[in-house]
Amino acid sequence: MKKMWRSAVAALAVGLMTFFAAGCSQNPANPVKPAKPVQQEQKVSKVKHTIYRATDKASQKLTPVEIEIDSSEKNPCLAVLKRLVEKAPKDETTFPKGLKVKGVTVKGNLATVDVSREFTSRRHNDYDNTMMIYAIVDTLTEFKDIKKVTFTVEGKKLEVLGQMDMSEPFTRDEVFIKKK
Amino acid sequence: MLKKIFLISCCLMAFLGASLAQAAPRITKVAYGVSPDRQLRVVMETTSPARMSSEFLERELRVTVNAKLNPRINKLYVPKNAPYVNKVILEPQGSETIVRVLMKKKLSSSEYKTFNLKRDTVNKRPTRSVIDVVGGPAKKTFTPKKRSTERKPWRPSTAGSGYSVVGGISGKRITLDPGHGGTDPGTHGLVTGVYEKNITLPISMKVKKYLEEKGAIVYMTRTTDVDVYGPDATDVQELQARVDVAEDNKSDMFLSLHINASVNTSVGGYSTYYHPKTKYDIQVAQCIQDELLKTGNLEDLGVRYANFYVNKHSTMPGALVEMLFLTNRREEKLLTNNWFQNKIARAIADGVEDFYNQHRGG
Ligand SMILES: [Zn+2]
């Protein structure tokens, strides 16, 4: 009986954490300091997220892909973007080689994504630039509190990338997503 | 006996040497440039394809080109806008030439590249050997030092912006912007090496001709291979300078013409981009895209919303046309073909005419 209670509480905790994760709030001051036996029971729970990959070469559009990240991730936005960008399949050309996501901060409904300098390495490839940007923007706006996304390169504001004006935030654009 | 062998080998060597010299490429011209993102580029024009091998020492990149240097070519170059580079020295060494790029900082292997460009029959360029070296911090791409003073903040369309869409194409003032130019070559073809700037210009000139035949008044942001603002501009200044041409001429429409590119060489097709600053932008884009799709069996990437600078910061209706991909083999062939360039140009002009026909009555 006692055991059942404990697992119910654990399940509730996981549920709550999932809720927080889906909201993409950063919680550095999370006071959860689980004692060892509790940790054993909680295991590592996972949260589902949708990311957008250009896996479908024929349609030249982004396809939704389901991934799972640890519910204990302090910054789920960063974890999801790292999966999208740094763990892309080898034959996917959405992101330049070596591109790293260095950080994601959220203020209100605006997410600021800090990326490494490879971000600007294909500045004349207008097609690649738009796919890269909208793969990130459409993935991040899956988090329900994020409506706008802006980019910095190594911490610095970006004015222009190729033909694109980068001075104002991007909003979700589903024209790049494959219709089901 | 020994003497005889010596003599024979001498003859053999002389013979071999002569035949090698005949086939060996020669460097006929060397040009230097520093791109806005501070890449120093050395372009060597050769009489036939040359091989290059490179090594880098602590502060020096040494590229050996198996082509003989024309003795009249200047052997020293000191770049102005490349703070990382001290100088470039060309050292003739028999039938080879050693290009020594002396750096002020340590080089890493990712900071330079060498490649050959094939003969370009469209633009009448010979075979070329190219060296790209990092010339300075790539600052300009993301931190322009000062905002262009003439930069206009973006605002949605205001009534009485001055443009007109009614009454047909005759007398309409249209500004055409051939993408890139001067120190900014844009993308390049993977087969011929042709630069985007050298395709957008001839196509734009053809569009100009067709639009004028239909009665429009056409302005160009450039009619030769130049930077519109200047060779030392920031990206924002350069793009704003193109918008300014359209604004200064009180244009009724502004079209920017580009060629697309992707790392994925199987991607191809037409796409036309708009920014909905007026209610007409999407219609202009749609009319042009519809006509472009009639030029052949080519992919339709659609009419798309985009944050392209020139569309967003101009006040009159317009679009940015991505006329196929230079990184797609088949499309590169079409783009370098004069007959097909005419076809694309005519489609764009027809699209513009369609747009004005739809608004004949207001
Ligand atoms: Zn371009």
XYZ file of C-alpha atoms and ligand atoms in Angstrom:
543
model
C 0.000 0.000 0.000
C 2.758 2.399 0.984
C 4.608 1.477 -2.194
C 1.582 2.278 -4.339
C 1.317 5.680 -2.765
C 4.917 6.405 -3.470
C 4.688 5.504 -7.139
C 1.548 7.592 -7.477
C 3.391 10.592 -6.064
C 6.325 9.910 -8.400
C 3.991 9.749 -11.383
C 2.395 13.012 -10.355
C 5.836 14.617 -10.043
C 6.795 13.429 -13.492
C 3.535 14.751 -14.842
C 4.175 18.137 -13.300
C 7.681 18.259 -14.652
C 6.443 17.386 -18.081
C 4.050 20.272 -17.787
C 6.882 22.642 -16.905
C 9.083 21.296 -19.665
C 6.396 21.788 -22.245
C 6.237 25.395 -21.126
C 9.958 25.663 -21.754
C 10.535 27.699 -18.626
C 14.033 27.748 -17.318
C 14.129 26.967 -13.664
C 17.696 27.281 -12.466
C 16.587 27.669 -8.888
C 14.766 24.359 -8.964
C 14.971 23.266 -5.355
C 14.482 19.582 -6.101
C 17.281 17.757 -4.353
C 16.134 14.190 -4.497
C 17.490 11.779 -1.937
C 19.036 8.682 -3.420
C 16.208 6.180 -2.944
C 13.674 8.542 -4.580
C 15.912 9.017 -7.589
C 16.039 5.290 -8.116
C 12.316 5.078 -8.349
C 11.896 8.113 -10.618
C 14.262 6.720 -13.235
C 14.802 9.076 -16.193
C 11.465 10.118 -17.563
C 11.180 11.455 -21.073
C 9.201 14.263 -22.664
C 8.103 14.236 -26.289
C 8.837 17.137 -28.592
C 8.302 17.837 -32.270
C 11.247 19.026 -34.317
C 11.347 19.837 -38.022
C 13.794 18.159 -40.332
C 14.341 18.391 -44.082
C 14.392 14.624 -44.373
C 12.025 14.468 -47.297
C 14.282 15.436 -50.194
C 11.508 15.209 -52.759
C 9.101 17.689 -51.167
C 11.843 20.148 -50.184
C 9.861 20.890 -47.072
C 10.310 20.345 -43.373
C 8.851 17.161 -41.905
C 7.821 16.878 -38.256
C 9.873 14.330 -36.301
C 9.050 13.219 -32.747
C 11.926 13.127 -30.306
C 12.203 12.537 -26.566
C 14.338 14.455 -24.151
C 14.924 13.928 -20.452
C 12.236 15.609 -18.406
C 14.983 16.720 -16.041
C 16.546 19.011 -18.673
C 16.921 22.453 -17.111
C 16.674 24.155 -20.511
C 14.474 21.973 -22.711
C 14.608 24.545 -25.523
C 18.365 24.237 -25.715
C 18.215 20.450 -25.446
C 15.670 20.236 -28.277
C 17.642 22.617 -30.516
C 20.878 20.774 -29.866
C 19.172 17.589 -31.013
C 17.807 19.331 -34.097
C 21.021 21.048 -35.122
C 23.929 19.060 -33.743
C 22.440 15.582 -34.070
C 21.101 15.998 -37.592
C 21.488 12.956 -39.868
C 24.692 13.114 -41.911
C 22.941 13.565 -45.244
C 20.753 16.419 -44.028
C 22.032 19.734 -45.330
C 19.728 22.056 -43.380
C 22.567 23.195 -41.130
C 26.161 24.070 -42.006
C 28.794 21.609 -40.854
C 29.993 22.357 -37.353
C 27.081 24.631 -36.399
C 26.557 24.677 -32.644
C 23.659 26.013 -30.592
C 25.348 27.868 -27.771
C 22.310 28.936 -25.823
C 18.603 29.673 -25.794
C 17.107 32.289 -23.534
C 13.409 33.050 -23.304
C 11.962 36.392 -22.293
C 8.223 36.691 -22.501
C 7.285 35.048 -25.799
C 10.627 35.793 -27.467
C 13.359 33.175 -27.682
C 16.911 34.296 -28.457
C 19.058 31.589 -29.978
C 22.813 32.038 -29.793
C 24.666 30.108 -32.467
C 28.276 29.591 -33.512
C 29.797 31.504 -36.422
C 29.126 28.687 -38.924
C 25.599 30.142 -39.025
C 26.789 32.761 -41.527
C 29.056 30.455 -43.512
C 26.562 29.850 -46.326
C 25.394 33.422 -46.708
C 24.812 33.213 -50.464
C 22.691 30.067 -50.232
C 19.328 31.768 -49.822
C 17.545 28.415 -49.931
C 19.715 26.903 -47.201
C 19.441 30.016 -45.039
C 15.645 30.042 -45.099
C 15.428 26.291 -44.421
C 17.912 26.597 -41.549
C 16.076 29.501 -39.972
C 12.589 28.055 -40.316
C 13.656 24.601 -39.093
C 14.730 26.355 -35.889
C 11.842 28.853 -35.718
C 9.150 26.246 -36.395
C 10.719 23.846 -33.887
C 10.954 26.450 -31.125
C 7.433 27.796 -31.674
C 6.188 24.265 -30.890
C 6.815 25.308 -27.268
C 3.540 26.923 -26.424
C 4.944 30.046 -24.768
C 7.287 30.900 -27.656
C 5.883 33.035 -30.434
C 8.974 34.812 -31.775
C 12.579 33.797 -32.367
C 15.654 35.918 -32.892
C 19.291 34.985 -33.455
C 22.683 36.079 -32.183
C 26.013 34.802 -33.474
C 28.592 34.242 -30.736
C 26.583 36.642 -28.588
C 26.414 39.407 -31.184
C 23.323 40.736 -32.892
C 22.984 39.912 -36.566
C 21.692 42.590 -38.973
C 21.644 40.734 -42.258
C 22.218 37.149 -43.391
C 22.586 37.022 -47.164
C 19.451 38.812 -48.391
C 17.609 38.349 -45.130
C 16.911 41.094 -42.629
C 17.716 39.604 -39.229
C 17.076 42.716 -37.147
C 13.545 41.737 -36.167
C 12.331 38.436 -34.698
C 10.896 35.648 -36.850
C 7.456 34.168 -36.328
C 6.289 30.685 -37.235
C 5.844 30.084 -40.968
C 4.209 26.823 -41.935
C 4.825 27.283 -45.652
C 8.066 25.393 -45.051
C 6.320 22.464 -43.368
C 5.118 19.497 -45.359
C 1.356 19.190 -45.429
C 0.155 15.919 -44.009
C 80.316 4.157 -72.753
C 79.426 6.228 -69.740
C 79.641 9.353 -71.822
C 77.207 7.850 -74.306
C 74.648 7.056 -71.642
C 75.021 10.560 -70.297
C 74.461 12.036 -73.727
C 71.379 9.927 -74.380
C 69.849 10.801 -71.060
C 70.551 14.451 -71.735
C 68.715 14.248 -75.038
C 65.869 12.376 -73.403
C 65.576 14.971 -70.666
C 65.667 17.814 -73.146
C 62.975 16.123 -75.176
C 60.813 15.445 -72.127
C 61.372 18.953 -70.902
C 60.320 20.428 -74.231
C 57.121 18.410 -74.445
C 56.270 19.206 -70.826
C 56.836 22.906 -71.383
C 54.501 22.808 -74.336
C 51.657 21.290 -72.320
C 52.372 23.253 -69.147
C 49.824 25.920 -68.290
C 50.843 29.529 -67.939
C 49.466 32.180 -65.605
C 48.401 35.125 -67.751
C 46.751 37.360 -65.160
C 46.425 37.585 -61.383
C 43.632 39.500 -59.662
C 43.075 40.135 -55.961
C 39.995 41.091 -54.009
C 38.691 41.237 -50.474
C 35.022 40.328 -50.048
C 32.739 42.112 -47.558
C 33.166 39.155 -45.205
C 36.915 39.680 -45.381
C 37.935 36.753 -47.493
C 41.054 37.524 -49.487
C 40.727 35.969 -52.919
C 43.573 35.444 -55.378
C 42.399 34.539 -58.875
C 45.000 33.312 -61.371
C 43.896 33.068 -64.979
C 45.634 30.202 -66.745
C 46.004 29.044 -70.332
C 44.946 25.526 -69.363
C 43.874 23.853 -66.103
C 46.623 23.987 -63.489
C 47.146 21.830 -60.420
C 47.643 23.340 -56.985
C 49.161 21.927 -53.846
C 49.224 23.821 -50.604
C 50.946 23.695 -47.278
C 50.731 26.049 -44.385
C 53.465 27.006 -42.043
C 53.003 28.950 -38.825
C 52.159 32.272 -40.466
C 52.358 31.502 -44.114
C 50.223 29.777 -46.675
C 52.249 28.398 -49.551
C 50.413 27.284 -52.665
C 52.391 25.735 -55.506
C 50.681 26.142 -58.858
C 52.064 24.106 -61.747
C 51.825 27.029 -64.142
C 54.514 29.393 -65.325
C 54.110 32.996 -64.269
C 54.036 35.639 -66.973
C 57.102 37.764 -66.064
C 55.151 40.978 -66.557
C 52.817 40.227 -63.652
C 53.473 42.194 -60.477
C 54.988 39.829 -57.892
C 53.921 41.690 -54.767
C 50.455 42.529 -53.462
C 49.679 44.273 -50.190
C 45.938 44.096 -49.412
C 44.218 47.117 -47.925
C 41.156 45.619 -46.280
C 42.595 42.360 -45.016
C 44.177 43.063 -41.628
C 45.257 39.429 -41.159
C 47.355 39.404 -44.325
C 50.746 41.097 -44.589
C 51.361 40.557 -48.260
C 51.159 38.096 -51.106
C 54.342 37.219 -53.000
C 54.459 35.364 -56.309
C 57.668 33.377 -56.792
C 58.367 31.934 -60.237
C 60.113 28.599 -59.948
C 60.779 27.186 -63.403
C 57.484 26.013 -64.802
C 55.781 26.447 -61.441
C 54.702 29.419 -59.394
C 54.710 29.569 -55.636
C 52.088 31.838 -54.116
C 53.165 32.869 -50.632
C 50.506 34.496 -48.459
C 52.248 35.983 -45.433
C 49.912 36.189 -42.467
C 49.906 38.283 -39.327
C 48.233 35.493 -37.403
C 48.356 31.730 -37.167
C 46.356 29.959 -39.833
C 44.208 26.914 -39.350
C 43.303 24.510 -42.132
C 39.692 25.666 -42.192
C 40.712 29.242 -42.912
C 41.831 28.802 -46.474
C 40.831 26.861 -49.533
C 42.035 26.420 -53.073
C 39.917 25.464 -56.043
C 39.921 25.550 -59.815
C 37.317 27.127 -62.028
C 36.608 25.758 -65.470
C 36.546 27.831 -68.611
C 33.425 29.996 -68.619
C 32.186 30.360 -72.167
C 29.271 32.640 -71.289
C 31.343 35.288 -69.596
C 34.416 34.507 -71.688
C 36.664 33.729 -68.732
C 39.588 31.307 -69.025
C 40.435 28.476 -66.641
C 41.290 29.872 -63.223
C 43.029 28.760 -60.068
C 41.654 30.401 -56.956
C 42.964 30.770 -53.411
C 40.679 32.028 -50.632
C 42.259 32.996 -47.315
C 40.710 34.536 -44.238
C 41.682 38.187 -44.508
C 40.251 39.559 -41.292
C 37.570 39.097 -38.683
C 34.276 38.460 -40.487
C 32.850 41.389 -38.571
C 30.767 42.917 -41.281
C 28.355 40.056 -41.494
C 26.947 40.681 -38.079
C 28.246 43.903 -36.548
C 28.171 46.821 -38.929
C 30.061 49.572 -37.090
C 27.486 52.243 -37.626
C 23.973 51.939 -38.853
C 23.586 53.411 -42.251
C 22.269 56.903 -41.638
C 19.989 56.724 -44.624
C 18.412 53.531 -43.382
C 14.685 53.821 -43.142
C 12.899 51.988 -40.365
C 10.406 49.477 -41.627
C 6.819 50.602 -41.620
C 3.759 49.024 -43.085
C 2.381 50.615 -46.204
C 1.105 54.109 -45.791
C -1.554 55.603 -47.961
C -0.132 57.898 -50.571
C 3.289 56.262 -50.635
C 3.415 57.514 -54.187
C 3.318 54.338 -56.218
C 0.587 53.512 -58.677
C -0.798 50.123 -59.708
C -3.655 51.242 -61.947
C -3.854 51.959 -65.670
C -1.744 49.136 -67.122
C 2.009 48.751 -67.512
C 2.551 51.689 -69.843
C 4.392 54.513 -68.105
C 5.013 52.516 -64.928
C 8.351 53.204 -63.251
C 10.051 49.930 -62.442
C 13.405 49.498 -60.712
C 15.311 46.290 -61.377
C 18.018 45.121 -59.020
C 20.473 42.578 -60.451
C 21.590 40.776 -57.270
C 25.198 41.188 -56.055
C 27.992 42.762 -58.136
C 31.499 44.128 -57.770
C 33.266 42.705 -54.709
C 30.236 40.539 -53.932
C 30.000 37.736 -56.497
C 27.045 35.955 -54.855
C 26.967 32.224 -55.270
C 28.672 30.379 -58.119
C 28.031 27.492 -60.456
C 29.643 24.189 -59.578
C 30.418 23.205 -63.165
C 31.463 26.438 -64.880
C 32.253 28.462 -61.758
C 30.179 31.324 -63.146
C 29.215 33.885 -60.516
C 25.645 34.754 -59.627
C 26.383 38.470 -60.226
C 27.308 37.679 -63.837
C 23.990 35.917 -64.512
C 21.667 38.300 -62.679
C 23.040 41.232 -64.687
C 22.445 39.943 -68.247
C 19.006 38.587 -67.295
C 18.059 41.932 -65.692
C 19.195 43.803 -68.815
C 16.964 41.546 -70.884
C 14.018 42.108 -68.500
C 14.636 45.851 -68.896
C 14.410 45.522 -72.678
C 11.155 43.543 -72.569
C 9.567 45.876 -70.003
C 10.492 48.909 -72.112
C 8.922 47.244 -75.141
C 5.726 47.062 -73.091
C 5.958 50.785 -72.342
C 7.424 50.792 -68.822
C 10.177 53.149 -67.656
C 12.977 51.049 -66.191
C 15.669 52.018 -63.686
C 18.578 49.770 -62.756
C 20.484 49.566 -59.471
C 23.519 48.653 -61.566
C 24.261 48.152 -65.258
C 27.844 46.930 -64.864
C 29.783 44.691 -62.500
C 29.941 47.074 -59.523
C 28.943 47.353 -55.880
C 25.940 49.677 -55.676
C 27.028 51.430 -52.471
C 30.751 50.858 -52.832
C 33.343 48.124 -52.361
C 33.749 48.774 -48.632
C 30.105 48.824 -47.619
C 28.467 46.835 -44.875
C 25.822 44.362 -46.002
C 23.096 46.708 -44.773
C 24.534 49.719 -46.615
C 24.805 47.723 -49.811
C 21.205 46.485 -49.640
C 19.848 49.869 -48.592
C 21.660 51.485 -51.541
C 19.584 49.268 -53.853
C 16.362 50.251 -52.093
C 17.405 53.904 -52.393
C 17.593 53.649 -56.191
C 13.969 52.507 -56.243
C 12.893 55.192 -53.781
C 14.821 58.022 -55.466
C 13.219 57.191 -58.802
C 9.758 57.123 -57.197
C 9.273 53.641 -58.571
C 5.931 51.929 -58.831
C 7.587 48.521 -58.507
C 10.918 47.147 -57.301
C 12.189 43.731 -58.352
C 15.380 42.139 -57.096
C 16.703 39.257 -59.181
C 18.816 36.464 -57.687
C 19.876 32.900 -58.328
C 19.401 30.377 -55.556
C 21.983 27.990 -54.126
C 22.058 25.009 -51.823
C 24.569 22.560 -50.433
C 22.064 19.941 -51.577
C 22.801 19.893 -55.307
C 19.616 18.010 -56.156
C 17.449 20.959 -55.101
C 16.181 23.130 -57.919
C 13.335 25.286 -59.118
C 11.840 28.742 -59.077
C 10.695 30.626 -55.997
C 9.450 34.186 -55.659
C 9.536 35.957 -52.324
C 7.500 38.863 -51.040
C 7.132 40.915 -47.898
C 3.522 41.962 -47.292
C 4.243 45.655 -46.708
C 1.553 46.490 -49.270
C -1.393 44.328 -50.275
C 0.086 44.069 -53.767
C 3.406 42.364 -52.968
C 2.005 38.844 -52.863
C 0.141 39.463 -56.146
C 3.278 40.689 -57.889
C 5.151 37.608 -56.660
C 2.354 35.279 -57.765
C 2.097 36.805 -61.263
C 5.846 36.441 -61.817
C 6.028 32.914 -60.397
C 3.113 31.804 -62.624
C 4.914 33.003 -65.755
C 8.274 31.523 -64.688
C 6.691 28.097 -64.342
C 5.797 28.222 -68.045
C 9.486 28.308 -69.047
C 9.885 24.565 -68.778
C 9.603 21.468 -66.678
C 11.106 23.030 -63.581
C 10.329 22.666 -59.898
C 7.834 25.069 -58.299
C 9.171 26.037 -54.880
C 6.328 28.460 -54.574
C 5.550 32.025 -53.653
C 6.943 32.557 -50.190
C 6.888 35.126 -47.472
C 10.387 36.227 -46.487
C 12.191 38.834 -44.501
C 14.357 39.849 -47.408
C 15.885 43.224 -46.699
C 15.151 44.914 -50.020
C 11.479 43.908 -50.008
C 10.954 44.879 -46.408
C 12.661 48.256 -46.555
C 11.186 49.548 -49.819
C 7.782 51.233 -49.882
C 6.500 50.182 -53.308
C 5.153 46.731 -54.284
C 7.829 44.294 -55.328
C 9.344 40.844 -55.080
C 12.638 39.031 -54.919
C 12.875 36.380 -57.591
C 15.118 33.349 -57.127
C 15.647 32.254 -60.709
C 16.611 28.570 -60.365
C 19.743 27.195 -58.665
C 23.349 27.662 -59.743
C 24.220 24.640 -57.604
C 21.971 22.377 -59.676
C 23.809 20.987 -62.723
C 20.881 21.094 -65.099
C 19.798 24.556 -64.022
C 23.330 25.954 -64.206
C 23.374 24.848 -67.828
C 20.076 26.632 -68.476
C 21.176 29.770 -66.658
C 24.361 30.092 -68.703
C 22.409 29.694 -71.928
C 21.547 32.963 -73.684
C 18.338 31.572 -75.176
C 17.096 30.432 -71.772
C 18.123 33.709 -70.127
C 15.839 35.416 -72.639
C 13.069 33.009 -71.736
C 13.347 33.767 -68.023
C 13.526 37.512 -68.708
C 10.442 37.424 -70.916
C 8.537 35.465 -68.250
C 9.352 38.060 -65.599
C 8.314 40.924 -67.875
C 5.087 39.078 -68.769
C 4.390 38.512 -65.080
C 4.752 42.227 -64.371
C 2.435 43.046 -67.276
C -0.127 40.528 -65.959
C -0.060 42.208 -62.580
C -0.822 45.609 -64.081
C -3.475 44.121 -66.367
C -5.254 42.759 -63.295
C -5.369 46.285 -61.880
C -6.305 48.061 -65.090
C -9.542 49.324 -63.709
C -8.055 50.157 -60.291
Zn 21.791 36.217 -54.459
